[in-house]
Amino acid sequence: MPPDPVGRLSGRRPVLIVLHQERSSAGRVGQMLLEKGFPLDIRRPALGDRLPETLDNHSGVVVFGGPMSANDPEHFVKHEIDWISVPLKENRPYLGICLGAQMLVRHLGGRVQAHAKELVEIGWYPIEPTQHGRLLMKWPKMVYHFHREGFDLPHGATLLATSDTYPNQAIRYGEKAFGVQFHAELTRAMMQRWVVHGASRFTMPNAQKGRDHLEGRMMFDAPLKAWLSDFLDLVFKDEVLQHRTEKWEPVFG
């Protein structure tokens, strides 16, 4: 996908967007990053796209979700999990969403597995920020989920938000790596597609019916959207500050 003119005018390096299906979209994350002046470099490793050996030419990376598991044996899954060493070693912004968060956890040595009672989170469910999370920002009370596996809190990671069914909802590792179990990136059109194509999962234990997904959006989506914008500012704040310094720092002598 060619960079947006907004990104070119800003002079910022693109954000690497990692998607896992041919028709997957970066959704509101992509829209908001473009609005904030970041071009997008979209790649789909599952379809053969290569991931860069360094993020020197990128402002960071967002790894999205998908129907596969971080435990799957496919080569691209294992390669993505190993590749996470690049942003971590280079101390560059990393945001993992659902599968992307689970891949981060696997890379850090944690487990990804189903609930002991096979409960899923498919629909709108409450989360509660931890003390660490509250110190960072304001969190929404309800978020949208579409997963049947959760993850451990890896050694060295900080828990930012929790819930009853899957206690690890948002984590931070180091200064610049984040993972969230829920989905704030869905546009209305994306949610409608998920409800149609994922209807077979609504009979799973603890899953909500399709109508509850769309009705919940009317009640809970506005705070979730506002949170996402603030959260992206948090993840990529150093890239914005660095760009401003490089662009505006006066030269003396």
PDB file of C-alpha atoms in Angstrom:
ATOM      1  CA  MET A   1       0.000   0.000   0.000  1.00  0.00           C
ATOM      2  CA  PRO A   2       1.597   3.326  -1.032  1.00  0.00           C
ATOM      3  CA  PRO A   3       2.199   5.840   1.763  1.00  0.00           C
ATOM      4  CA  ASP A   4      -0.522   8.384   2.312  1.00  0.00           C
ATOM      5  CA  PRO A   5       0.267  11.985   1.298  1.00  0.00           C
ATOM      6  CA  VAL A   6      -0.229  13.024   4.922  1.00  0.00           C
ATOM      7  CA  GLY A   7       2.671  10.788   5.879  1.00  0.00           C
ATOM      8  CA  ARG A   8       4.898  12.078   3.093  1.00  0.00           C
ATOM      9  CA  LEU A   9       4.234  15.663   4.086  1.00  0.00           C
ATOM     10  CA  SER A  10       5.041  14.917   7.727  1.00  0.00           C
ATOM     11  CA  GLY A  11       8.390  13.379   6.842  1.00  0.00           C
ATOM     12  CA  ARG A  12       7.867  10.567   9.345  1.00  0.00           C
ATOM     13  CA  ARG A  13       9.020   7.036   8.764  1.00  0.00           C
ATOM     14  CA  PRO A  14       6.221   4.547   8.051  1.00  0.00           C
ATOM     15  CA  VAL A  15       4.757   2.207  10.634  1.00  0.00           C
ATOM     16  CA  LEU A  16       5.129  -1.445   9.663  1.00  0.00           C
ATOM     17  CA  ILE A  17       1.668  -3.055   9.590  1.00  0.00           C
ATOM     18  CA  VAL A  18       1.646  -6.870   9.817  1.00  0.00           C
ATOM     19  CA  LEU A  19      -1.622  -8.505   8.737  1.00  0.00           C
ATOM     20  CA  HIS A  20      -2.451 -12.203   8.488  1.00  0.00           C
ATOM     21  CA  GLN A  21      -5.107 -12.598   5.799  1.00  0.00           C
ATOM     22  CA  GLU A  22      -5.503 -11.375   2.245  1.00  0.00           C
ATOM     23  CA  ARG A  23      -8.515  -9.185   3.041  1.00  0.00           C
ATOM     24  CA  SER A  24      -7.457  -8.079   6.510  1.00  0.00           C
ATOM     25  CA  SER A  25      -7.373  -4.371   7.203  1.00  0.00           C
ATOM     26  CA  ALA A  26      -5.516  -2.132   9.621  1.00  0.00           C
ATOM     27  CA  GLY A  27      -8.906  -0.572  10.398  1.00  0.00           C
ATOM     28  CA  ARG A  28      -8.979   2.360  12.765  1.00  0.00           C
ATOM     29  CA  VAL A  29      -5.364   1.819  13.771  1.00  0.00           C
ATOM     30  CA  GLY A  30      -4.353   2.495  10.205  1.00  0.00           C
ATOM     31  CA  GLN A  31      -6.739   5.427   9.863  1.00  0.00           C
ATOM     32  CA  MET A  32      -5.508   7.024  13.069  1.00  0.00           C
ATOM     33  CA  LEU A  33      -1.835   6.522  12.271  1.00  0.00           C
ATOM     34  CA  LEU A  34      -2.349   8.218   8.913  1.00  0.00           C
ATOM     35  CA  GLU A  35      -4.161  11.079  10.620  1.00  0.00           C
ATOM     36  CA  LYS A  36      -1.231  11.391  13.040  1.00  0.00           C
ATOM     37  CA  GLY A  37       1.164  11.709  10.101  1.00  0.00           C
ATOM     38  CA  PHE A  38       2.558   8.164   9.865  1.00  0.00           C
ATOM     39  CA  PRO A  39       2.574   6.427   6.477  1.00  0.00           C
ATOM     40  CA  LEU A  40       1.859   2.693   6.461  1.00  0.00           C
ATOM     41  CA  ASP A  41       3.996  -0.164   5.172  1.00  0.00           C
ATOM     42  CA  ILE A  42       1.575  -3.099   4.993  1.00  0.00           C
ATOM     43  CA  ARG A  43       2.951  -6.628   4.804  1.00  0.00           C
ATOM     44  CA  ARG A  44       1.350 -10.068   4.983  1.00  0.00           C
ATOM     45  CA  PRO A  45       3.958 -12.709   5.915  1.00  0.00           C
ATOM     46  CA  ALA A  46       1.344 -15.456   5.658  1.00  0.00           C
ATOM     47  CA  LEU A  47       1.130 -14.637   1.943  1.00  0.00           C
ATOM     48  CA  GLY A  48       4.879 -14.506   1.410  1.00  0.00           C
ATOM     49  CA  ASP A  49       5.782 -10.899   2.273  1.00  0.00           C
ATOM     50  CA  ARG A  50       9.174 -10.487   3.924  1.00  0.00           C
ATOM     51  CA  LEU A  51       9.679  -8.695   7.221  1.00  0.00           C
ATOM     52  CA  PRO A  52      12.552  -6.192   7.413  1.00  0.00           C
ATOM     53  CA  GLU A  53      15.824  -7.175   9.053  1.00  0.00           C
ATOM     54  CA  THR A  54      15.856  -3.851  10.904  1.00  0.00           C
ATOM     55  CA  LEU A  55      13.344  -1.147  11.796  1.00  0.00           C
ATOM     56  CA  ASP A  56      15.777   1.661  11.039  1.00  0.00           C
ATOM     57  CA  ASN A  57      13.462   2.794   8.255  1.00  0.00           C
ATOM     58  CA  HIS A  58      10.257   2.450  10.271  1.00  0.00           C
ATOM     59  CA  SER A  59       8.659   4.272  13.186  1.00  0.00           C
ATOM     60  CA  GLY A  60       7.634   0.962  14.757  1.00  0.00           C
ATOM     61  CA  VAL A  61       5.380  -2.009  14.089  1.00  0.00           C
ATOM     62  CA  VAL A  62       1.800  -3.097  14.734  1.00  0.00           C
ATOM     63  CA  VAL A  63       1.100  -6.842  14.505  1.00  0.00           C
ATOM     64  CA  PHE A  64      -2.598  -7.580  14.161  1.00  0.00           C
ATOM     65  CA  GLY A  65      -4.798 -10.571  14.907  1.00  0.00           C
ATOM     66  CA  GLY A  66      -5.957 -13.487  12.807  1.00  0.00           C
ATOM     67  CA  PRO A  67      -7.785 -16.811  12.977  1.00  0.00           C
ATOM     68  CA  MET A  68      -4.582 -18.756  13.551  1.00  0.00           C
ATOM     69  CA  SER A  69      -2.957 -19.495  16.921  1.00  0.00           C
ATOM     70  CA  ALA A  70       0.457 -18.399  18.135  1.00  0.00           C
ATOM     71  CA  ASN A  71       0.944 -22.128  18.858  1.00  0.00           C
ATOM     72  CA  ASP A  72       0.415 -23.178  15.225  1.00  0.00           C
ATOM     73  CA  PRO A  73       3.336 -24.956  13.512  1.00  0.00           C
ATOM     74  CA  GLU A  74       3.214 -22.932  10.270  1.00  0.00           C
ATOM     75  CA  HIS A  75       6.545 -21.437   9.268  1.00  0.00           C
ATOM     76  CA  PHE A  76       5.289 -17.850   9.083  1.00  0.00           C
ATOM     77  CA  VAL A  77       3.921 -18.048  12.651  1.00  0.00           C
ATOM     78  CA  LYS A  78       7.242 -19.232  14.047  1.00  0.00           C
ATOM     79  CA  HIS A  79       9.124 -16.713  11.910  1.00  0.00           C
ATOM     80  CA  GLU A  80       7.006 -13.803  13.159  1.00  0.00           C
ATOM     81  CA  ILE A  81       7.507 -14.875  16.771  1.00  0.00           C
ATOM     82  CA  ASP A  82      11.278 -15.026  16.252  1.00  0.00           C
ATOM     83  CA  TRP A  83      11.270 -11.733  14.316  1.00  0.00           C
ATOM     84  CA  ILE A  84       9.939  -9.847  17.349  1.00  0.00           C
ATOM     85  CA  SER A  85      13.548  -9.816  18.544  1.00  0.00           C
ATOM     86  CA  VAL A  86      14.111  -6.993  16.024  1.00  0.00           C
ATOM     87  CA  PRO A  87      11.899  -4.324  17.667  1.00  0.00           C
ATOM     88  CA  LEU A  88      12.860  -5.508  21.141  1.00  0.00           C
ATOM     89  CA  LYS A  89      16.625  -5.390  20.528  1.00  0.00           C
ATOM     90  CA  GLU A  90      16.380  -2.070  18.688  1.00  0.00           C
ATOM     91  CA  ASN A  91      14.030  -0.654  21.340  1.00  0.00           C
ATOM     92  CA  ARG A  92      11.458   0.354  18.755  1.00  0.00           C
ATOM     93  CA  PRO A  93       7.679   0.647  19.299  1.00  0.00           C
ATOM     94  CA  TYR A  94       5.839  -2.678  19.088  1.00  0.00           C
ATOM     95  CA  LEU A  95       2.068  -3.064  19.420  1.00  0.00           C
ATOM     96  CA  GLY A  96       0.554  -6.534  19.289  1.00  0.00           C
ATOM     97  CA  ILE A  97      -3.203  -6.900  18.986  1.00  0.00           C
ATOM     98  CA  CYS A  98      -4.737 -10.260  20.018  1.00  0.00           C
ATOM     99  CA  LEU A  99      -2.585 -12.702  17.986  1.00  0.00           C
ATOM    100  CA  GLY A 100       0.139 -10.044  17.867  1.00  0.00           C
ATOM    101  CA  ALA A 101       0.089  -9.854  21.672  1.00  0.00           C
ATOM    102  CA  GLN A 102       0.156 -13.645  21.952  1.00  0.00           C
ATOM    103  CA  MET A 103       3.162 -13.774  19.618  1.00  0.00           C
ATOM    104  CA  LEU A 104       4.950 -11.265  21.843  1.00  0.00           C
ATOM    105  CA  VAL A 105       4.210 -13.457  24.857  1.00  0.00           C
ATOM    106  CA  ARG A 106       5.483 -16.564  23.084  1.00  0.00           C
ATOM    107  CA  HIS A 107       8.668 -14.722  22.133  1.00  0.00           C
ATOM    108  CA  LEU A 108       9.169 -13.776  25.775  1.00  0.00           C
ATOM    109  CA  GLY A 109       8.771 -17.383  26.901  1.00  0.00           C
ATOM    110  CA  GLY A 110       5.172 -17.221  28.112  1.00  0.00           C
ATOM    111  CA  ARG A 111       2.341 -19.612  27.299  1.00  0.00           C
ATOM    112  CA  VAL A 112      -0.650 -19.091  25.048  1.00  0.00           C
ATOM    113  CA  GLN A 113      -3.552 -21.413  25.786  1.00  0.00           C
ATOM    114  CA  ALA A 114      -7.314 -21.799  26.023  1.00  0.00           C
ATOM    115  CA  HIS A 115      -9.270 -21.175  29.213  1.00  0.00           C
ATOM    116  CA  ALA A 116      -9.345 -24.121  31.618  1.00  0.00           C
ATOM    117  CA  LYS A 117     -13.155 -24.299  31.209  1.00  0.00           C
ATOM    118  CA  GLU A 118     -12.969 -23.559  27.458  1.00  0.00           C
ATOM    119  CA  LEU A 119     -14.583 -20.161  27.952  1.00  0.00           C
ATOM    120  CA  VAL A 120     -14.095 -17.643  25.165  1.00  0.00           C
ATOM    121  CA  GLU A 121     -14.391 -13.874  24.928  1.00  0.00           C
ATOM    122  CA  ILE A 122     -16.366 -13.063  21.790  1.00  0.00           C
ATOM    123  CA  GLY A 123     -18.270  -9.809  22.175  1.00  0.00           C
ATOM    124  CA  TRP A 124     -18.081  -6.951  24.686  1.00  0.00           C
ATOM    125  CA  TYR A 125     -16.577  -7.607  28.128  1.00  0.00           C
ATOM    126  CA  PRO A 126     -15.346  -5.386  30.975  1.00  0.00           C
ATOM    127  CA  ILE A 127     -11.703  -4.790  31.779  1.00  0.00           C
ATOM    128  CA  GLU A 128     -10.080  -3.131  34.775  1.00  0.00           C
ATOM    129  CA  PRO A 129      -6.789  -1.242  34.583  1.00  0.00           C
ATOM    130  CA  THR A 130      -4.122  -2.108  37.114  1.00  0.00           C
ATOM    131  CA  GLN A 131      -2.349   0.578  39.108  1.00  0.00           C
ATOM    132  CA  HIS A 132       0.341   0.649  36.413  1.00  0.00           C
ATOM    133  CA  GLY A 133      -2.305   1.021  33.737  1.00  0.00           C
ATOM    134  CA  ARG A 134      -4.119   3.834  35.535  1.00  0.00           C
ATOM    135  CA  LEU A 135      -0.882   5.772  35.873  1.00  0.00           C
ATOM    136  CA  LEU A 136      -0.423   5.659  32.107  1.00  0.00           C
ATOM    137  CA  MET A 137      -3.846   6.720  30.860  1.00  0.00           C
ATOM    138  CA  LYS A 138      -7.619   6.490  31.126  1.00  0.00           C
ATOM    139  CA  TRP A 139      -9.033   3.109  30.094  1.00  0.00           C
ATOM    140  CA  PRO A 140     -12.461   2.139  28.704  1.00  0.00           C
ATOM    141  CA  LYS A 141     -14.722   0.054  30.915  1.00  0.00           C
ATOM    142  CA  MET A 142     -15.847  -2.253  28.082  1.00  0.00           C
ATOM    143  CA  VAL A 143     -13.804  -3.573  25.160  1.00  0.00           C
ATOM    144  CA  TYR A 144     -14.461  -5.822  22.175  1.00  0.00           C
ATOM    145  CA  HIS A 145     -13.011  -9.324  22.048  1.00  0.00           C
ATOM    146  CA  PHE A 146     -12.879 -12.142  19.532  1.00  0.00           C
ATOM    147  CA  HIS A 147     -10.596 -14.853  20.906  1.00  0.00           C
ATOM    148  CA  ARG A 148     -10.585 -18.310  22.424  1.00  0.00           C
ATOM    149  CA  GLU A 149      -7.036 -18.304  23.805  1.00  0.00           C
ATOM    150  CA  GLY A 150      -5.296 -16.115  26.332  1.00  0.00           C
ATOM    151  CA  PHE A 151      -1.731 -15.649  27.497  1.00  0.00           C
ATOM    152  CA  ASP A 152       0.427 -15.745  30.577  1.00  0.00           C
ATOM    153  CA  LEU A 153       2.155 -12.681  31.953  1.00  0.00           C
ATOM    154  CA  PRO A 154       5.747 -13.228  30.799  1.00  0.00           C
ATOM    155  CA  HIS A 155       8.691 -12.702  33.097  1.00  0.00           C
ATOM    156  CA  GLY A 156       9.656  -9.034  33.075  1.00  0.00           C
ATOM    157  CA  ALA A 157       6.328  -7.819  31.643  1.00  0.00           C
ATOM    158  CA  THR A 158       3.985  -5.405  33.430  1.00  0.00           C
ATOM    159  CA  LEU A 159       0.240  -6.008  33.563  1.00  0.00           C
ATOM    160  CA  LEU A 160      -1.746  -2.916  32.538  1.00  0.00           C
ATOM    161  CA  ALA A 161      -5.326  -4.226  32.437  1.00  0.00           C
ATOM    162  CA  THR A 162      -7.115  -7.339  33.655  1.00  0.00           C
ATOM    163  CA  SER A 163     -10.492  -9.112  33.558  1.00  0.00           C
ATOM    164  CA  ASP A 164     -12.216 -12.031  35.218  1.00  0.00           C
ATOM    165  CA  THR A 165     -12.188 -14.641  32.443  1.00  0.00           C
ATOM    166  CA  TYR A 166      -8.778 -13.900  30.958  1.00  0.00           C
ATOM    167  CA  PRO A 167      -6.802 -11.975  33.583  1.00  0.00           C
ATOM    168  CA  ASN A 168      -4.059 -10.709  31.248  1.00  0.00           C
ATOM    169  CA  GLN A 169      -5.674  -8.149  28.946  1.00  0.00           C
ATOM    170  CA  ALA A 170      -2.941  -5.583  28.309  1.00  0.00           C
ATOM    171  CA  ILE A 171       0.774  -5.790  28.994  1.00  0.00           C
ATOM    172  CA  ARG A 172       3.916  -3.742  28.579  1.00  0.00           C
ATOM    173  CA  TYR A 173       7.439  -5.066  28.168  1.00  0.00           C
ATOM    174  CA  GLY A 174      10.233  -2.583  28.576  1.00  0.00           C
ATOM    175  CA  GLU A 175       9.486   0.939  27.474  1.00  0.00           C
ATOM    176  CA  LYS A 176       8.134   0.408  23.986  1.00  0.00           C
ATOM    177  CA  ALA A 177       6.528  -3.029  23.577  1.00  0.00           C
ATOM    178  CA  PHE A 178       2.796  -3.401  24.245  1.00  0.00           C
ATOM    179  CA  GLY A 179       0.241  -6.159  23.775  1.00  0.00           C
ATOM    180  CA  VAL A 180      -3.543  -6.083  24.100  1.00  0.00           C
ATOM    181  CA  GLN A 181      -5.920  -9.033  24.019  1.00  0.00           C
ATOM    182  CA  PHE A 182      -8.895  -7.028  22.748  1.00  0.00           C
ATOM    183  CA  HIS A 183      -9.783  -5.238  19.519  1.00  0.00           C
ATOM    184  CA  ALA A 184     -10.147  -1.463  19.372  1.00  0.00           C
ATOM    185  CA  GLU A 185      -9.272  -1.291  15.677  1.00  0.00           C
ATOM    186  CA  LEU A 186     -12.593  -2.429  14.220  1.00  0.00           C
ATOM    187  CA  THR A 187     -14.601  -0.056  12.075  1.00  0.00           C
ATOM    188  CA  ARG A 188     -18.339  -0.672  11.931  1.00  0.00           C
ATOM    189  CA  ALA A 189     -17.957  -2.373   8.554  1.00  0.00           C
ATOM    190  CA  MET A 190     -15.243  -4.651   9.936  1.00  0.00           C
ATOM    191  CA  MET A 191     -17.406  -5.629  12.910  1.00  0.00           C
ATOM    192  CA  GLN A 192     -20.318  -6.439  10.624  1.00  0.00           C
ATOM    193  CA  ARG A 193     -18.062  -8.733   8.572  1.00  0.00           C
ATOM    194  CA  TRP A 194     -16.750 -10.425  11.693  1.00  0.00           C
ATOM    195  CA  VAL A 195     -20.291 -10.989  12.956  1.00  0.00           C
ATOM    196  CA  VAL A 196     -21.316 -12.548   9.635  1.00  0.00           C
ATOM    197  CA  HIS A 197     -18.240 -14.717   9.072  1.00  0.00           C
ATOM    198  CA  GLY A 198     -17.756 -15.630  12.732  1.00  0.00           C
ATOM    199  CA  ALA A 199     -21.343 -16.594  13.503  1.00  0.00           C
ATOM    200  CA  SER A 200     -20.396 -20.243  14.021  1.00  0.00           C
ATOM    201  CA  ARG A 201     -18.403 -19.235  17.110  1.00  0.00           C
ATOM    202  CA  PHE A 202     -21.314 -17.575  18.903  1.00  0.00           C
ATOM    203  CA  THR A 203     -22.375 -20.914  20.403  1.00  0.00           C
ATOM    204  CA  MET A 204     -19.056 -21.310  22.256  1.00  0.00           C
ATOM    205  CA  PRO A 205     -19.142 -21.042  26.061  1.00  0.00           C
ATOM    206  CA  ASN A 206     -19.355 -17.401  27.197  1.00  0.00           C
ATOM    207  CA  ALA A 207     -19.690 -16.023  23.620  1.00  0.00           C
ATOM    208  CA  GLN A 208     -22.284 -13.339  22.911  1.00  0.00           C
ATOM    209  CA  LYS A 209     -24.848 -13.430  20.113  1.00  0.00           C
ATOM    210  CA  GLY A 210     -24.216 -11.381  16.992  1.00  0.00           C
ATOM    211  CA  ARG A 211     -26.879  -8.783  17.775  1.00  0.00           C
ATOM    212  CA  ASP A 212     -25.137  -8.065  21.081  1.00  0.00           C
ATOM    213  CA  HIS A 213     -21.932  -7.215  19.228  1.00  0.00           C
ATOM    214  CA  LEU A 214     -23.583  -4.476  17.172  1.00  0.00           C
ATOM    215  CA  GLU A 215     -25.798  -3.195  19.995  1.00  0.00           C
ATOM    216  CA  GLY A 216     -22.775  -3.078  22.302  1.00  0.00           C
ATOM    217  CA  ARG A 217     -20.926  -1.012  19.747  1.00  0.00           C
ATOM    218  CA  MET A 218     -23.516   1.747  20.014  1.00  0.00           C
ATOM    219  CA  MET A 219     -23.041   1.872  23.789  1.00  0.00           C
ATOM    220  CA  PHE A 220     -19.339   1.195  24.256  1.00  0.00           C
ATOM    221  CA  ASP A 221     -17.443   2.084  21.101  1.00  0.00           C
ATOM    222  CA  ALA A 222     -16.966   5.846  21.598  1.00  0.00           C
ATOM    223  CA  PRO A 223     -14.791   5.473  24.750  1.00  0.00           C
ATOM    224  CA  LEU A 224     -12.895   2.607  23.105  1.00  0.00           C
ATOM    225  CA  LYS A 225     -12.152   4.731  20.037  1.00  0.00           C
ATOM    226  CA  ALA A 226     -10.945   7.625  22.200  1.00  0.00           C
ATOM    227  CA  TRP A 227      -8.743   5.245  24.174  1.00  0.00           C
ATOM    228  CA  LEU A 228      -7.198   3.863  20.977  1.00  0.00           C
ATOM    229  CA  SER A 229      -6.137   7.314  19.795  1.00  0.00           C
ATOM    230  CA  ASP A 230      -4.513   8.061  23.156  1.00  0.00           C
ATOM    231  CA  PHE A 231      -2.916   4.611  23.276  1.00  0.00           C
ATOM    232  CA  LEU A 232      -1.322   5.029  19.855  1.00  0.00           C
ATOM    233  CA  ASP A 233       0.080   8.350  21.066  1.00  0.00           C
ATOM    234  CA  LEU A 234       1.569   6.489  24.024  1.00  0.00           C
ATOM    235  CA  VAL A 235       3.097   3.707  21.916  1.00  0.00           C
ATOM    236  CA  PHE A 236       4.580   6.044  19.301  1.00  0.00           C
ATOM    237  CA  LYS A 237       5.210   9.131  21.445  1.00  0.00           C
ATOM    238  CA  ASP A 238       9.006   8.899  21.256  1.00  0.00           C
ATOM    239  CA  GLU A 239       8.833   8.702  17.455  1.00  0.00           C
ATOM    240  CA  VAL A 240       6.778  11.899  17.388  1.00  0.00           C
ATOM    241  CA  LEU A 241       9.104  13.673  19.821  1.00  0.00           C
ATOM    242  CA  GLN A 242      12.207  12.527  17.985  1.00  0.00           C
ATOM    243  CA  HIS A 243      10.795  13.727  14.681  1.00  0.00           C
ATOM    244  CA  ARG A 244       9.930  17.104  16.160  1.00  0.00           C
ATOM    245  CA  THR A 245      13.441  17.410  17.616  1.00  0.00           C
ATOM    246  CA  GLU A 246      15.091  16.460  14.334  1.00  0.00           C
ATOM    247  CA  LYS A 247      12.870  18.855  12.406  1.00  0.00           C
ATOM    248  CA  TRP A 248      12.809  21.861  14.688  1.00  0.00           C
ATOM    249  CA  GLU A 249      15.994  21.751  16.785  1.00  0.00           C
ATOM    250  CA  PRO A 250      17.835  25.072  16.240  1.00  0.00           C
ATOM    251  CA  VAL A 251      21.433  25.035  15.061  1.00  0.00           C
ATOM    252  CA  PHE A 252      23.898  27.273  16.914  1.00  0.00           C
ATOM    253  CA  GLY A 253      27.415  28.284  15.952  1.00  0.00           C
TER     254      GLY A 253
END
